Short mmCIF file of N, CA and C in Angstrom, two decimals:
data_model
loop_
_atom_site.label_atom_id
_atom_site.label_comp_id
_atom_site.label_asym_id
_atom_site.label_seq_id
_atom_site.Cartn_x
_atom_site.Cartn_y
_atom_site.Cartn_z
N ASP W 1 3.62 16.93 -12.89
CA ASP W 1 3.98 16.68 -11.50
C ASP W 1 5.43 16.22 -11.42
N PRO W 2 6.18 16.72 -10.46
CA PRO W 2 7.64 16.49 -10.40
C PRO W 2 8.03 15.01 -10.33
N LYS W 3 7.21 14.19 -9.67
CA LYS W 3 7.55 12.77 -9.57
C LYS W 3 7.56 12.11 -10.95
N SER W 4 6.55 12.40 -11.76
CA SER W 4 6.48 11.82 -13.11
C SER W 4 7.64 12.30 -13.96
N VAL W 5 7.92 13.59 -13.88
CA VAL W 5 9.02 14.17 -14.67
C VAL W 5 10.34 13.54 -14.26
N PHE W 6 10.57 13.43 -12.95
CA PHE W 6 11.83 12.85 -12.48
C PHE W 6 11.96 11.40 -12.92
N GLN W 7 10.86 10.66 -12.84
CA GLN W 7 10.90 9.25 -13.25
C GLN W 7 11.23 9.14 -14.74
N GLU W 8 10.56 9.94 -15.55
CA GLU W 8 10.82 9.91 -17.00
C GLU W 8 12.27 10.26 -17.32
N LYS W 9 12.76 11.34 -16.70
CA LYS W 9 14.13 11.77 -16.97
C LYS W 9 15.14 10.73 -16.50
N ALA W 10 14.90 10.15 -15.33
CA ALA W 10 15.83 9.16 -14.78
C ALA W 10 15.90 7.94 -15.70
N GLN W 11 14.74 7.50 -16.18
CA GLN W 11 14.74 6.33 -17.07
C GLN W 11 15.40 6.66 -18.41
N GLU W 12 15.15 7.86 -18.88
CA GLU W 12 15.70 8.28 -20.17
C GLU W 12 17.22 8.46 -20.08
N LYS W 13 17.70 9.12 -19.02
CA LYS W 13 19.11 9.49 -18.95
C LYS W 13 20.01 8.44 -18.31
N VAL W 14 19.53 7.76 -17.27
CA VAL W 14 20.39 6.79 -16.58
C VAL W 14 19.80 5.39 -16.53
N LYS W 15 18.64 5.20 -17.17
CA LYS W 15 18.00 3.88 -17.25
C LYS W 15 17.70 3.28 -15.87
N ILE W 16 17.34 4.14 -14.92
CA ILE W 16 17.02 3.68 -13.56
C ILE W 16 15.67 4.26 -13.17
N THR W 17 14.84 3.44 -12.53
CA THR W 17 13.57 3.92 -11.99
C THR W 17 13.82 4.39 -10.56
N PRO W 18 13.47 5.64 -10.25
CA PRO W 18 13.69 6.15 -8.89
C PRO W 18 12.86 5.38 -7.86
N VAL W 19 13.42 5.25 -6.67
CA VAL W 19 12.72 4.59 -5.57
C VAL W 19 12.62 5.60 -4.43
N TYR W 20 11.43 5.69 -3.84
CA TYR W 20 11.19 6.59 -2.71
C TYR W 20 11.13 5.79 -1.43
N LYS W 21 11.89 6.23 -0.42
CA LYS W 21 11.89 5.52 0.86
C LYS W 21 11.67 6.51 1.98
N VAL W 22 10.83 6.11 2.95
CA VAL W 22 10.64 6.93 4.14
C VAL W 22 11.87 6.75 5.01
N LEU W 23 12.58 7.84 5.26
CA LEU W 23 13.81 7.79 6.05
C LEU W 23 13.51 8.03 7.52
N LYS W 24 12.44 8.79 7.76
CA LYS W 24 12.12 9.16 9.14
C LYS W 24 10.66 9.60 9.19
N GLU W 25 9.99 9.26 10.28
CA GLU W 25 8.66 9.83 10.52
C GLU W 25 8.57 10.20 11.98
N TRP W 26 7.90 11.29 12.25
CA TRP W 26 7.80 11.76 13.63
C TRP W 26 6.49 12.51 13.83
N GLY W 27 6.17 12.72 15.10
CA GLY W 27 4.94 13.44 15.44
C GLY W 27 3.83 12.48 15.81
N PRO W 28 2.77 13.01 16.41
CA PRO W 28 1.63 12.18 16.80
C PRO W 28 0.91 11.64 15.56
N ASP W 29 0.17 10.54 15.74
CA ASP W 29 -0.52 9.89 14.61
C ASP W 29 -1.39 10.84 13.80
N HIS W 30 -2.01 11.81 14.45
CA HIS W 30 -2.92 12.70 13.71
C HIS W 30 -2.18 13.85 13.02
N ALA W 31 -0.87 13.97 13.29
CA ALA W 31 -0.10 15.06 12.66
C ALA W 31 1.32 14.61 12.38
N LYS W 32 1.45 13.48 11.68
CA LYS W 32 2.78 12.94 11.38
C LYS W 32 3.51 13.80 10.35
N ASN W 33 4.82 13.75 10.44
CA ASN W 33 5.68 14.35 9.42
C ASN W 33 6.56 13.24 8.87
N PHE W 34 6.91 13.39 7.60
CA PHE W 34 7.70 12.36 6.94
C PHE W 34 8.92 12.98 6.27
N LEU W 35 10.02 12.26 6.34
CA LEU W 35 11.21 12.61 5.58
C LEU W 35 11.40 11.46 4.60
N VAL W 36 11.33 11.79 3.32
CA VAL W 36 11.42 10.77 2.27
C VAL W 36 12.65 11.05 1.42
N GLY W 37 13.37 10.00 1.07
CA GLY W 37 14.51 10.13 0.18
C GLY W 37 14.18 9.52 -1.17
N VAL W 38 14.69 10.14 -2.23
CA VAL W 38 14.54 9.55 -3.56
C VAL W 38 15.91 9.03 -3.98
N PHE W 39 15.93 7.77 -4.38
CA PHE W 39 17.17 7.06 -4.69
C PHE W 39 17.22 6.64 -6.14
N LEU W 40 18.41 6.71 -6.72
CA LEU W 40 18.70 6.07 -8.00
C LEU W 40 19.73 5.00 -7.66
N ASN W 41 19.30 3.76 -7.67
CA ASN W 41 20.09 2.65 -7.13
C ASN W 41 20.45 2.98 -5.69
N ASP W 42 21.75 3.05 -5.36
CA ASP W 42 22.14 3.33 -3.97
C ASP W 42 22.37 4.80 -3.71
N GLU W 43 22.22 5.63 -4.74
CA GLU W 43 22.50 7.07 -4.60
C GLU W 43 21.27 7.81 -4.06
N LEU W 44 21.44 8.41 -2.89
CA LEU W 44 20.39 9.28 -2.36
C LEU W 44 20.52 10.61 -3.08
N VAL W 45 19.56 10.91 -3.95
CA VAL W 45 19.64 12.12 -4.77
C VAL W 45 19.15 13.33 -4.00
N ALA W 46 18.02 13.17 -3.30
CA ALA W 46 17.44 14.30 -2.57
C ALA W 46 16.47 13.79 -1.52
N THR W 47 16.14 14.67 -0.57
CA THR W 47 15.14 14.34 0.44
C THR W 47 14.05 15.41 0.41
N GLY W 48 12.90 15.03 0.90
CA GLY W 48 11.79 15.97 1.01
C GLY W 48 11.03 15.72 2.29
N GLU W 49 10.45 16.77 2.83
CA GLU W 49 9.69 16.67 4.07
C GLU W 49 8.26 17.08 3.80
N GLY W 50 7.33 16.43 4.51
CA GLY W 50 5.94 16.83 4.35
C GLY W 50 5.05 16.18 5.38
N SER W 51 3.80 16.62 5.42
CA SER W 51 2.85 16.08 6.40
C SER W 51 2.16 14.82 5.86
N SER W 52 2.53 14.42 4.63
CA SER W 52 2.09 13.13 4.09
C SER W 52 3.26 12.57 3.29
N LYS W 53 3.22 11.26 3.07
CA LYS W 53 4.30 10.65 2.27
C LYS W 53 4.32 11.25 0.87
N GLN W 54 3.11 11.45 0.29
CA GLN W 54 3.03 12.01 -1.06
C GLN W 54 3.68 13.39 -1.14
N GLU W 55 3.35 14.22 -0.16
CA GLU W 55 3.89 15.58 -0.12
C GLU W 55 5.42 15.54 -0.03
N ALA W 56 5.93 14.65 0.81
CA ALA W 56 7.38 14.52 0.99
C ALA W 56 8.03 13.99 -0.29
N GLU W 57 7.36 13.06 -0.98
CA GLU W 57 7.89 12.51 -2.23
C GLU W 57 7.94 13.58 -3.31
N LEU W 58 6.90 14.42 -3.40
CA LEU W 58 6.88 15.51 -4.39
C LEU W 58 8.03 16.48 -4.14
N GLU W 59 8.22 16.82 -2.87
CA GLU W 59 9.30 17.74 -2.48
C GLU W 59 10.65 17.14 -2.87
N ALA W 60 10.84 15.86 -2.58
CA ALA W 60 12.10 15.18 -2.91
C ALA W 60 12.32 15.17 -4.42
N ALA W 61 11.27 14.91 -5.19
CA ALA W 61 11.39 14.86 -6.66
C ALA W 61 11.75 16.23 -7.21
N LYS W 62 11.12 17.28 -6.67
CA LYS W 62 11.42 18.66 -7.10
C LYS W 62 12.90 18.97 -6.89
N LYS W 63 13.39 18.65 -5.68
CA LYS W 63 14.80 18.91 -5.35
C LYS W 63 15.72 18.08 -6.24
N ALA W 64 15.33 16.82 -6.47
CA ALA W 64 16.16 15.92 -7.28
C ALA W 64 16.30 16.45 -8.70
N LEU W 65 15.23 16.98 -9.27
CA LEU W 65 15.28 17.55 -10.62
C LEU W 65 16.28 18.70 -10.66
N LYS W 66 16.26 19.55 -9.65
CA LYS W 66 17.21 20.67 -9.57
C LYS W 66 18.64 20.19 -9.44
N ILE W 67 18.83 19.24 -8.51
CA ILE W 67 20.18 18.72 -8.24
C ILE W 67 20.79 18.10 -9.49
N LYS W 68 19.98 17.32 -10.21
CA LYS W 68 20.46 16.65 -11.42
C LYS W 68 20.50 17.59 -12.64
N GLY W 69 19.88 18.75 -12.50
CA GLY W 69 19.86 19.69 -13.62
C GLY W 69 18.96 19.22 -14.75
N TRP W 70 17.90 18.45 -14.42
CA TRP W 70 16.96 17.95 -15.40
C TRP W 70 15.74 18.83 -15.41
#
């Protein structure tokens, strides 16, 4: 799963544990959407969108792996 891989790589390469933060949520309670950012310290590496926080976090981790070339 991309979140585990990103966490392992981040700790191995930069000695930082990634932090996921909800940057935005919108939509009615029964159909919310989330925009989540994955951060290494203060650096926003990538964002992901999804209909659950988990989905958005996975998307962000996938993008972050690509961006970092890990």
